[in-house]
Amino acid sequence: MPVSRIPPDSERLVPPNFITEIIDEDLRSGKYDEIVTRFPPEPNGFPHIGHAIASFIDCGIARDYRGRCHLRMDDTNPLTEEMRYVEAIKRDMAWLGWDWGEHFYFASDYYERLYEMAEQLIKEGKAYVDSLSEEEIRAYRGTVEKPGRPSPYRERSVEENLDLFRRMAAGEFEEGAHVLRAKIDMSAPNMKLRDPILYRILRAEHYRTGDRWKVYPMYDFAHPLSDYIEGVTHSLCSSEFIDNRAVYDWLVENLAGKCGLPEWPRPKQIEFGRRSLEYTVVSKRKLIQLVERGLVDGWDDPRLPTLAGLRRRGVRPQALIAFARKVGISRTDRTVDIALLEWAVRDDLNPIAPRVMAVTEPLKLVLSNYPEGKLEELEAPYFPPDVGRPGSRKVPFGRELWVERSDFALEPPKGWKRLTVGGHSRLRHAYVVRIDEAVTNDAGEVVELRGVYLPDTLGKNPEGVRVKGAVHWVAAAGALSAEFRLYDRLFKVPFPDAGEGSFLDHYNPDSLKVLQGYVEPSVAADDPETRYQFERLGYFWRDPELGRGEKPVFNRIITLKDTWKKPKAQKQEARPTAKVGKRAGPEDKVAALAPEAREVYERCRHLGVGEAEALQIARDERLRTYLEDCSAYGPPALAAPWVVHVLGKAIRAGEAKVGPQALMALLAELEKGAFDRRVAKQALEEALARGGDPLELARARAADRLSAEALAELVREVLAAHPDELAAYRAGKRGLMGFFVGRVMRASGGRADPKQVQSVLSQQLDRGSA
RNA sequence: UGGGGCGUCGUCUAAGGGUAGGACAGCGGUCUUUGGAACCGCCGGUCGUGGUUCGAAUCCACGCGCCCCAGCCA
């Protein structure tokens, strides 16, 4: 039997997080031997970047633990699912690098077994056929604020339910005539528990099972049981399913050990926070609108966040994995800064993309002192020194060249480091040139540049001239015509969904720019898959659909980072929500108290109980009763903080394992100085957790305390072990006291009194600083 | 105004009673035949209020804010 193991942090693909902590604990305790997860998309659309993140969590964690991650099509709705989506999902998941081995499944493969399980529930009286109409079911369910009412069909006999359900499955009824529901609790505050529907009649053609089935299981039924069937241990999903977990657990518990399901391992669901991305949308509904309105080119349009789009754009799966890693996992729903994705893409491409030159908006430059008809071949390395990869190619150089229109300015702004009349600039990998004239047309537009080259500047700078910048170029002779498709963010604002109006209002019409220009001839011989860096422009590759023919078409994968751009356009749109906690009304909390509570408050205050504690006691009857009981054994003022802060939660929950008498006995001894507060608190917490007499526990702990000599020695050791912090403290960084106390406490194994530690510490610290 | 979940630099994420740290972004610098990369530095945060504690992002209380649930969708 294969066994999972806890990976060292250094070997993890998925950074440690709250889920891996749970898994670590499950492995340590022996609850599970092998970690099995699953990635369960519904085949009703094309996978997108959200799927990349979710699969990273499911598959990445399984990989880290040497477990398995199944790929399962969650296909329980024949109305929306199609085989082409199944193929797309398999293709895209494989592209991301996930390997599910033979563990590729369909929920629809389990229809037979799921049906048996449904009958089992019926036989046990835990499920019933409801014959209410859809509207009636809705009405009976109640609302979030009002409990539901039981359906008149809820108490049908097992026999009748079984008969009805079998006839439903046999196709005797029309859609909507009946449904199968779990009998749980129609008045549950959790809406999901109000007798969730397990099966519905659908007279639809299923893309795999055809017309074999007339009833189809709902997600809430099929999902947990599919997990169970497959031996999934940790069923990871996003936070909107938190409420569904109650149904999940209900089904697992009620079917454990039945219908061929083992008693163990049982699956458990863990939810993580959803991630969304700025400047884009992923919902199928919205994507369809973009496609159907022709705002994008199809499901694989390079501007789309679909994996097909990202792939066509030229993004590599490694970049997506790196992105997912950086985003991380937590319980909180988050919207990720698009800059993080852009960084991941650049960081992936920088070390592998050969540098070549292309001109996307050509402006002719004629070098009047360069012989007509002459053509040189200049050697140019593919990579800059910092990348450190070998390789170079020949680049033709001649009298007529193309340069980037935006690299020339008639009236250069200050700080300009490019071409300008009278200025010198380097042609990348070639000569230094001086521009003498800008030829303009009637409209005043620059149509051609004229200048000279400085012959002795190959590999060295001329003396006495300031060379401003280095610009890319392509010799007119030999240049390859090419199309460049420059992609930008699909939307103009970071949160297209937020605010009034449609997300379509925020569509960025400049998200695609198609330019005709030139690229150096060397690329003709390259592998068409090559991702290039066109120097100073960005990362590009040939579009796999349009760009691999006679005339290359290049997609810009991502621009280079541009630190020249002056004040960057700020985010126009604030986050959709402002999260400013408003100040709560202060003393009127007391005023808001009911008269009786108010009286309790006053009485407590009179007895010397602090304001905050008195308020809490006045507000909670159980606390009040407890404290009153305490007063039989000692002063309430002494007990109040402990009752409120240490015992409060347990008392409110009605499960305080420490009674008033035991508490007061402990506090009395504490007052006498038999032990310190820390000991008392720890003893109390222990008694609360595991039972026992807090006073005895405290005495045991006190007896275990370090002697004064041992403590002094320990402090010396700790100070010696942290010379840097010691120096910093003596230089005035007083906040380090907490640091030292913490270290000593840890070193003592909790067997020291922090107050005492502090005094010993300050003695030793001050002695050294004198 | 039912139940549930969640609040840490601009963004994402660590710290689980003991120096609030990292990354992305931003800013500045070094270097540069890419205004790239690399390197160095800076900036900047615990939702609020009170309490417990030697010490609170962490524990307690009360607020505030956001998200999810009333599909025979998943």
Coordinates of N, CA and C (backbone and C1' of nucleotides) in Angstrom, one line a residue, chain A residues 21 76-77 138 141 144-145 176 191 197 200 219 241-243 275 326-327 330 332 334-335 337 350 355 384 386 415 417-418 426 428-429 459 533 536 561-564 577-580 582 584 589 613 616 645 649 652 677 725 733 738-739 741 754, chain B residues 1-20 22-27 32-38 47-56 59-74:
Chain A
E21 N -1.5 22.0 6.7 CA -1.4 21.8 8.2 C -2.4 20.7 8.6
T76 N -23.3 15.9 -13.8 CA -24.6 15.5 -13.3 C -25.7 16.3 -13.9
N77 N -25.4 17.2 -14.8 CA -26.4 18.0 -15.4 C -26.3 17.9 -17.0
R138 N -40.3 25.7 -3.4 CA -39.6 27.0 -3.1 C -40.3 27.7 -1.9
R141 N -39.8 26.0 1.4 CA -38.5 26.0 1.9 C -38.3 27.2 2.9
V144 N -34.4 32.9 4.1 CA -33.3 32.9 5.0 C -33.7 33.3 6.5
E145 N -34.7 34.1 6.5 CA -35.2 34.5 7.9 C -36.3 33.7 8.5
G176 N -40.3 17.4 -13.4 CA -40.9 18.2 -12.4 C -42.0 17.6 -11.6
M191 N -29.8 26.9 5.1 CA -30.7 26.6 4.0 C -30.4 25.2 3.3
I197 N -32.6 18.5 -2.3 CA -33.1 17.6 -3.4 C -31.9 16.8 -3.8
R200 N -33.6 14.6 -9.6 CA -34.7 15.3 -10.3 C -34.8 14.5 -11.6
Y219 N -25.7 17.8 -7.5 CA -24.3 18.0 -7.0 C -24.2 17.6 -5.6
F241 N -18.9 26.7 -1.0 CA -19.5 25.4 -0.7 C -19.5 25.1 0.8
I242 N -19.1 26.1 1.6 CA -19.0 25.9 3.1 C -20.4 25.3 3.6
D243 N -21.5 26.0 3.2 CA -22.8 25.5 3.7 C -23.1 24.1 3.3
R275 N -10.1 32.9 -5.6 CA -9.2 33.9 -6.2 C -9.8 34.5 -7.5
K326 N 2.7 31.9 -6.1 CA 2.9 33.2 -5.5 C 1.6 33.7 -4.9
V327 N 0.5 33.3 -5.5 CA -0.8 33.8 -5.0 C -1.0 33.1 -3.7
S330 N -5.3 30.6 1.1 CA -5.8 30.9 2.4 C -7.3 30.8 2.5
T332 N -9.4 33.2 2.8 CA -10.0 34.4 2.4 C -10.2 34.5 0.9
R334 N -10.0 36.4 -2.4 CA -9.1 37.5 -2.8 C -9.1 37.8 -4.3
T335 N -8.8 39.1 -4.6 CA -8.6 39.5 -6.0 C -7.2 39.8 -6.1
D337 N -3.7 41.1 -7.9 CA -3.2 42.1 -8.7 C -2.7 41.5 -10.0
N350 N 12.1 35.5 -19.4 CA 13.4 36.2 -19.5 C 14.6 35.2 -19.7
R355 N 16.9 36.9 -27.8 CA 16.7 38.3 -28.1 C 16.9 38.4 -29.6
P384 N 21.8 38.4 -23.5 CA 22.7 39.3 -22.8 C 23.5 38.6 -21.8
D386 N 23.9 38.8 -18.6 CA 23.3 38.4 -17.4 C 22.5 37.1 -17.5
G415 N 15.2 64.0 -20.6 CA 15.5 62.7 -20.2 C 15.4 61.7 -21.4
K417 N 16.2 59.4 -24.3 CA 17.5 58.6 -24.6 C 17.4 57.9 -25.9
R418 N 16.8 58.6 -26.9 CA 16.6 57.9 -28.2 C 17.0 58.8 -29.3
R426 N 23.0 54.7 -30.3 CA 23.6 53.4 -30.8 C 22.5 52.6 -31.5
R428 N 21.4 49.1 -31.8 CA 21.7 47.9 -31.1 C 22.5 46.9 -31.9
H429 N 23.6 46.4 -31.3 CA 24.5 45.4 -31.9 C 25.2 46.0 -33.1
G459 N 31.3 47.9 -31.4 CA 31.9 47.4 -30.1 C 32.6 48.4 -29.3
Q533 N 12.4 37.4 -27.3 CA 12.2 38.8 -26.8 C 12.6 39.6 -27.9
R536 N 13.5 45.5 -26.6 CA 12.9 46.7 -26.2 C 11.4 46.7 -26.4
K561 N 8.9 45.3 -18.9 CA 8.6 46.3 -17.9 C 9.2 47.6 -18.4
D562 N 8.4 48.7 -18.2 CA 8.8 50.0 -18.7 C 8.9 51.0 -17.6
T563 N 10.1 51.3 -17.2 CA 10.3 52.2 -16.1 C 10.4 53.6 -16.6
W564 N 10.4 53.8 -17.9 CA 10.6 55.1 -18.5 C 9.3 55.9 -18.4
T577 N -15.2 47.7 -2.5 CA -15.7 47.9 -1.2 C -14.7 48.7 -0.3
A578 N -15.2 49.5 0.5 CA -14.4 50.2 1.5 C -14.5 49.4 2.8
K579 N -13.4 49.1 3.4 CA -13.5 48.4 4.6 C -13.0 49.3 5.8
V580 N -13.8 50.2 6.2 CA -13.5 51.0 7.3 C -14.4 50.7 8.5
K582 N -16.3 51.4 11.5 CA -16.8 52.6 12.1 C -16.7 52.5 13.6
A584 N -17.7 52.3 17.2 CA -18.9 51.8 17.9 C -19.2 52.8 19.0
K589 N -23.3 51.7 25.5 CA -23.5 50.3 25.7 C -24.1 50.0 27.0
E613 N -15.6 43.9 32.1 CA -16.0 42.7 32.6 C -17.5 42.8 33.1
Q616 N -19.9 42.6 30.3 CA -20.1 41.3 29.7 C -20.9 40.4 30.7
H645 N -12.7 36.2 30.8 CA -11.8 36.0 29.8 C -11.3 34.6 29.6
K649 N -15.9 31.5 27.4 CA -16.4 30.8 26.2 C -17.1 29.5 26.7
R652 N -20.4 30.0 28.5 CA -21.5 30.3 27.6 C -21.9 29.1 26.8
R677 N 0.7 33.9 38.1 CA -0.4 33.9 37.2 C -0.4 33.0 36.0
E725 N 21.0 40.8 18.8 CA 19.9 41.4 19.4 C 20.3 42.1 20.7
K733 N 17.2 49.6 21.5 CA 16.0 49.0 20.9 C 15.3 48.2 22.0
G738 N 10.8 41.9 24.9 CA 9.8 40.8 24.6 C 10.4 39.6 23.9
F739 N 11.3 39.9 23.0 CA 12.0 38.9 22.3 C 12.8 38.0 23.2
V741 N 12.5 37.7 26.5 CA 11.6 37.0 27.4 C 11.1 35.7 26.7
P754 N 7.4 34.5 33.9 CA 7.8 35.6 33.0 C 8.2 36.9 33.8
Chain B
rU1 P -28.9 43.3 11.7 O5' -30.1 42.9 12.6 C5' -30.8 42.1 13.3 C4' -32.0 41.6 12.7 C3' -31.8 40.7 11.5 O3' -31.7 39.4 12.0 C1' -33.3 42.4 10.8
rG2 P -30.7 38.4 11.8 O5' -31.6 37.2 11.5 C5' -32.2 36.3 12.5 C4' -32.1 34.9 12.1 C3' -30.6 34.4 12.0 O3' -30.2 33.9 13.2 C1' -31.7 33.9 9.9
rG3 P -28.7 33.9 13.5 O5' -28.1 32.8 12.6 C5' -28.4 31.4 12.7 C4' -27.8 30.6 11.6 C3' -26.3 30.8 11.4 O3' -25.5 30.0 12.3 C1' -27.3 31.0 9.3
rG4 P -24.1 30.5 12.8 O5' -23.2 30.3 11.4 C5' -23.0 29.0 10.9 C4' -22.4 29.1 9.6 C3' -21.1 29.8 9.5 O3' -20.0 29.0 10.0 C1' -22.4 30.5 7.7
rG5 P -18.7 29.7 10.7 O5' -18.0 30.3 9.4 C5' -17.4 29.5 8.4 C4' -16.9 30.3 7.3 C3' -15.9 31.4 7.6 O3' -14.6 30.8 7.8 C1' -17.5 32.3 6.2
rC6 P -13.6 31.4 8.9 O5' -13.2 32.8 8.2 C5' -12.6 32.7 6.9 C4' -12.5 34.0 6.3 C3' -11.7 35.1 7.1 O3' -10.4 34.9 7.1 C1' -13.7 36.0 6.2
rG7 P -9.4 35.7 8.0 O5' -9.5 37.1 7.3 C5' -8.9 38.2 7.9 C4' -9.2 39.4 7.0 C3' -8.5 40.7 7.5 O3' -8.3 41.6 6.5 C1' -10.9 40.9 7.7
rU8 P -6.9 41.4 5.7 O5' -5.8 41.5 6.8 C5' -5.8 42.7 7.6 C4' -4.4 43.0 8.0 C3' -3.4 43.3 6.9 O3' -3.5 44.6 6.5 C1' -2.4 41.7 8.3
rC9 P -3.6 45.0 5.0 O5' -2.1 45.2 4.6 C5' -1.7 45.9 3.4 C4' -0.8 47.0 3.8 C3' -0.2 47.8 2.5 O3' -0.3 49.2 2.8 C1' 1.6 47.0 3.9
rG10 P -1.7 49.9 2.6 O5' -2.0 49.8 1.0 C5' -3.2 50.4 0.5 C4' -3.3 50.0 -1.0 C3' -3.3 48.4 -1.2 O3' -4.7 48.0 -1.2 C1' -1.6 49.4 -2.6
rU11 P -5.0 46.6 -0.6 O5' -4.3 45.6 -1.7 C5' -4.9 45.4 -2.9 C4' -4.2 44.3 -3.7 C3' -4.0 43.0 -2.9 O3' -5.1 42.2 -3.0 C1' -1.9 43.7 -3.8
rC12 P -5.6 41.2 -1.8 O5' -4.4 40.1 -1.8 C5' -4.5 39.1 -2.9 C4' -3.3 38.2 -2.8 C3' -3.0 37.5 -1.5 O3' -3.8 36.4 -1.2 C1' -1.0 38.4 -2.3
rU13 P -4.1 35.9 0.3 O5' -2.7 35.6 0.8 C5' -2.0 34.4 0.4 C4' -0.6 34.4 1.0 C3' -0.6 34.2 2.5 O3' -0.6 32.8 2.7 C1' 0.9 35.9 1.9
rA14 P -0.8 32.3 4.2 O5' 0.7 32.5 4.8 C5' 0.9 32.6 6.1 C4' 2.4 32.7 6.4 C3' 2.7 32.7 7.8 O3' 2.8 31.4 8.3 C1' 3.8 34.5 6.8
rA15 P 1.9 31.0 9.6 O5' 2.6 31.7 10.8 C5' 4.0 31.7 10.9 C4' 4.5 32.8 11.8 C3' 3.7 32.9 13.1 O3' 4.2 32.0 14.1 C1' 4.0 35.0 12.1
rG16 P 3.5 31.3 15.1 O5' 2.0 31.9 15.3 C5' 1.6 32.6 16.4 C4' 0.4 32.0 17.0 C3' 0.5 30.7 17.7 O3' -0.5 30.6 18.7 C1' -1.0 30.4 15.9
rG17 P -0.2 30.3 20.1 O5' 0.4 31.7 20.5 C5' -0.3 32.6 21.3 C4' 0.6 33.8 21.4 C3' 2.0 33.4 22.0 O3' 2.9 34.4 21.5 C1' 0.9 34.8 23.4
rG18 P 4.0 33.9 20.5 O5' 5.2 34.9 20.7 C5' 5.0 36.3 20.2 C4' 6.1 37.1 20.6 C3' 7.5 36.6 20.2 O3' 8.3 37.7 19.9 C1' 7.4 36.8 22.5
rU19 P 8.5 38.1 18.4 O5' 9.6 39.3 18.5 C5' 9.4 40.4 19.4 C4' 9.9 41.6 18.6 C3' 9.3 41.8 17.2 O3' 9.2 43.2 17.0 C1' 11.6 41.6 17.1
rA20 P 7.7 43.8 17.0 O5' 7.1 43.1 15.7 C5' 7.5 43.4 14.4 C4' 7.0 42.4 13.5 C3' 7.2 42.8 12.0 O3' 8.4 42.3 11.6 C1' 4.9 42.1 12.4
rG22 P 11.5 41.5 5.0 O5' 10.9 40.4 4.0 C5' 11.6 39.2 3.8 C4' 10.8 38.3 2.9 C3' 10.4 38.9 1.5 O3' 11.5 38.8 0.6 C1' 8.6 37.8 2.5
rA23 P 11.6 39.8 -0.6 O5' 10.3 39.4 -1.5 C5' 10.4 38.2 -2.3 C4' 9.1 38.0 -3.0 C3' 8.7 39.1 -3.9 O3' 9.3 39.0 -5.2 C1' 6.9 38.6 -2.6
rC24 P 9.7 40.3 -6.1 O5' 8.2 40.8 -6.5 C5' 7.5 40.0 -7.5 C4' 6.1 40.6 -7.7 C3' 6.1 42.1 -8.1 O3' 6.4 42.3 -9.5 C1' 4.5 41.7 -6.4
rA25 P 7.1 43.7 -9.9 O5' 6.1 44.8 -9.4 C5' 4.9 45.0 -10.1 C4' 4.1 46.1 -9.5 C3' 4.8 47.5 -9.3 O3' 4.7 48.2 -10.5 C1' 3.7 46.9 -7.3
rG26 P 5.9 49.2 -10.9 O5' 5.9 50.3 -9.8 C5' 4.7 51.1 -9.7 C4' 4.9 52.0 -8.5 C3' 6.2 52.8 -8.4 O3' 6.2 54.0 -9.2 C1' 5.8 51.8 -6.3
rC27 P 7.5 54.4 -10.0 O5' 8.4 55.0 -8.8 C5' 7.9 56.1 -8.1 C4' 8.9 56.4 -6.9 C3' 10.4 56.5 -7.2 O3' 10.7 57.7 -7.8 C1' 10.1 55.1 -5.3
rU32 P 28.6 50.2 -16.8 O5' 27.5 49.6 -17.7 C5' 27.6 48.2 -18.1 C4' 26.4 47.8 -18.8 C3' 26.0 48.7 -20.0 O3' 26.7 48.3 -21.2 C1' 24.1 48.3 -18.6
rU33 P 27.6 49.3 -22.0 O5' 26.9 49.4 -23.4 C5' 25.8 50.3 -23.6 C4' 24.8 49.6 -24.5 C3' 24.5 48.2 -24.3 O3' 23.1 48.0 -24.5 C1' 25.1 48.4 -26.5
rU34 P 22.1 47.7 -23.2 O5' 20.8 47.3 -24.0 C5' 20.3 48.0 -25.1 C4' 18.8 48.1 -25.1 C3' 18.2 48.6 -23.8 O3' 17.0 49.3 -24.2 C1' 17.4 46.4 -24.2
rG35 P 16.8 50.8 -23.8 O5' 16.2 50.7 -22.3 C5' 17.0 50.8 -21.2 C4' 16.2 51.3 -20.0 C3' 14.9 50.6 -19.9 O3' 14.5 50.6 -18.5 C1' 14.6 52.9 -20.3
rG36 P 14.9 49.4 -17.6 O5' 14.6 48.1 -18.3 C5' 13.3 47.7 -18.6 C4' 13.3 46.2 -19.0 C3' 13.9 45.2 -18.0 O3' 12.9 44.8 -17.1 C1' 14.9 44.8 -20.1
rA37 P 13.2 44.5 -15.6 O5' 14.4 43.4 -15.7 C5' 14.1 42.1 -16.1 C4' 15.4 41.3 -16.1 C3' 16.1 41.2 -14.8 O3' 15.6 40.2 -14.0 C1' 17.6 41.8 -16.5
rA38 P 15.6 40.4 -12.4 O5' 17.2 40.5 -12.0 C5' 18.0 39.4 -12.2 C4' 19.4 39.8 -11.9 C3' 19.6 40.4 -10.5 O3' 19.7 39.5 -9.5 C1' 20.7 41.7 -12.2
rC47 P -6.6 43.8 11.1 O5' -7.6 45.0 11.0 C5' -7.5 46.0 9.9 C4' -8.5 47.0 10.0 C3' -8.8 47.5 11.5 O3' -7.9 48.5 11.8 C1' -10.8 46.8 10.5
rG48 P -7.6 48.7 13.3 O5' -8.9 49.3 13.9 C5' -9.4 50.6 13.5 C4' -10.6 50.9 14.2 C3' -10.5 50.9 15.8 O3' -9.9 52.0 16.3 C1' -12.5 49.7 15.1
rU49 P -9.0 51.9 17.6 O5' -10.1 51.8 18.8 C5' -11.2 52.7 18.8 C4' -12.2 52.3 19.9 C3' -11.5 51.7 21.2 O3' -11.1 52.8 22.0 C1' -13.2 50.2 20.5
rG50 P -10.0 52.4 23.1 O5' -10.8 51.3 24.0 C5' -11.1 51.5 25.3 C4' -11.9 50.4 25.8 C3' -11.1 49.3 26.6 O3' -10.8 49.8 27.9 C1' -12.6 48.2 25.1
rG51 P -9.4 49.4 28.5 O5' -9.5 47.9 28.8 C5' -10.6 47.5 29.7 C4' -10.8 46.0 29.7 C3' -9.6 45.2 30.1 O3' -9.4 45.1 31.5 C1' -10.6 44.2 28.1
rU52 P -8.0 44.9 32.1 O5' -7.7 43.4 31.8 C5' -8.5 42.4 32.4 C4' -8.0 41.0 31.9 C3' -6.5 40.8 32.1 O3' -6.2 40.4 33.4 C1' -7.2 40.1 29.9
rU53 P -5.0 41.0 34.1 O5' -3.8 40.5 33.3 C5' -3.4 39.1 33.3 C4' -2.3 38.8 32.3 C3' -1.1 39.7 32.4 O3' -0.2 39.2 33.4 C1' -1.7 39.6 30.2
rC54 P 0.4 40.2 34.4 O5' 1.5 40.9 33.6 C5' 2.2 42.1 34.1 C4' 3.4 42.4 33.2 C3' 3.0 42.5 31.7 O3' 2.5 43.7 31.4 C1' 5.0 41.2 32.0
rG55 P 1.2 43.8 30.4 O5' 1.9 43.2 29.0 C5' 2.8 44.0 28.3 C4' 3.4 43.2 27.2 C3' 2.3 42.7 26.2 O3' 2.0 43.6 25.2 C1' 3.9 41.0 26.7
rA56 P 0.5 43.7 24.7 O5' 0.3 42.3 23.9 C5' 1.1 42.0 22.7 C4' 0.3 41.5 21.6 C3' -0.8 42.4 21.1 O3' -1.0 42.2 19.7 C1' -1.9 40.6 22.0
rC59 P -7.1 34.1 18.5 O5' -7.3 34.2 20.1 C5' -7.1 33.1 20.9 C4' -7.5 33.4 22.3 C3' -8.8 34.2 22.5 O3' -9.9 33.4 22.4 C1' -7.2 35.2 23.8
rC60 P -11.3 33.9 21.8 O5' -11.8 34.8 23.0 C5' -12.2 34.3 24.2 C4' -12.8 35.4 25.1 C3' -13.8 36.2 24.4 O3' -15.1 35.6 24.4 C1' -12.3 37.6 25.5
rA61 P -16.1 35.9 23.2 O5' -16.6 37.4 23.5 C5' -17.4 37.6 24.7 C4' -17.6 39.1 24.8 C3' -18.2 39.8 23.7 O3' -19.6 39.6 23.6 C1' -16.4 41.1 24.4
rC62 P -20.4 39.6 22.2 O5' -20.5 41.1 21.9 C5' -21.1 42.0 22.8 C4' -20.8 43.4 22.5 C3' -21.1 43.7 21.0 O3' -22.5 44.0 20.8 C1' -19.0 44.6 21.6
rG63 P -23.1 44.0 19.4 O5' -22.6 45.3 18.8 C5' -22.2 45.4 17.4 C4' -21.4 46.7 17.3 C3' -21.1 46.9 15.8 O3' -22.1 47.7 15.2 C1' -19.1 46.9 17.0
rC64 P -22.7 47.2 13.8 O5' -21.6 47.6 12.8 C5' -21.1 49.0 12.8 C4' -19.9 49.0 12.0 C3' -19.9 48.3 10.6 O3' -20.6 49.1 9.7 C1' -17.9 47.8 11.7
rG65 P -21.5 48.3 8.5 O5' -20.3 47.7 7.6 C5' -19.4 48.6 6.9 C4' -18.3 47.8 6.3 C3' -18.8 46.7 5.3 O3' -19.2 47.2 4.1 C1' -17.1 45.9 6.7
rC66 P -20.3 46.5 3.2 O5' -19.5 45.2 2.6 C5' -18.4 45.4 1.7 C4' -17.7 44.1 1.5 C3' -18.5 42.9 1.0 O3' -18.8 43.0 -0.4 C1' -17.0 42.3 2.8
rC67 P -20.1 42.3 -0.9 O5' -19.7 40.7 -0.8 C5' -18.7 40.2 -1.6 C4' -18.5 38.7 -1.2 C3' -19.7 37.8 -1.3 O3' -19.9 37.4 -2.6 C1' -18.5 37.5 0.8
rC68 P -21.5 37.0 -3.0 O5' -21.7 35.6 -2.3 C5' -20.9 34.5 -2.6 C4' -21.3 33.3 -1.8 C3' -22.7 33.0 -1.7 O3' -23.2 32.2 -2.8 C1' -21.8 32.9 0.5
rC69 P -24.7 32.4 -3.3 O5' -25.5 31.6 -2.2 C5' -25.4 30.2 -2.1 C4' -26.2 29.7 -1.0 C3' -27.7 30.1 -1.1 O3' -28.4 29.3 -1.9 C1' -26.9 30.5 1.1
rA70 P -29.4 29.8 -3.0 O5' -30.8 30.0 -2.1 C5' -31.4 28.8 -1.6 C4' -32.9 29.1 -1.3 C3' -33.6 29.9 -2.4 O3' -34.1 28.9 -3.3 C1' -34.0 31.0 -0.3
rG71 P -34.4 29.4 -4.8 O5' -33.0 29.0 -5.6 C5' -32.5 27.7 -5.5 C4' -32.9 26.9 -6.6 C3' -32.4 25.5 -6.6 O3' -33.4 24.6 -7.2 C1' -31.8 26.4 -8.6
rC72 P -34.4 23.8 -6.3 O5' -34.5 22.5 -7.1 C5' -33.3 21.7 -7.3 C4' -33.4 21.0 -8.6 C3' -33.4 21.8 -9.8 O3' -32.7 21.1 -10.8 C1' -35.3 20.5 -9.8
rC73 P -31.8 22.0 -11.8 O5' -30.8 22.8 -10.9 C5' -29.6 22.3 -10.5 C4' -28.5 22.8 -11.4 C3' -27.1 22.4 -11.1 O3' -26.9 21.1 -11.7 C1' -27.1 24.7 -11.4
rA74 P -26.2 20.0 -10.8 O5' -24.7 20.5 -10.7 C5' -23.9 20.7 -11.8 C4' -22.7 21.5 -11.5 C3' -21.8 20.9 -10.3 O3' -20.9 19.9 -10.7 C1' -22.3 23.2 -9.9

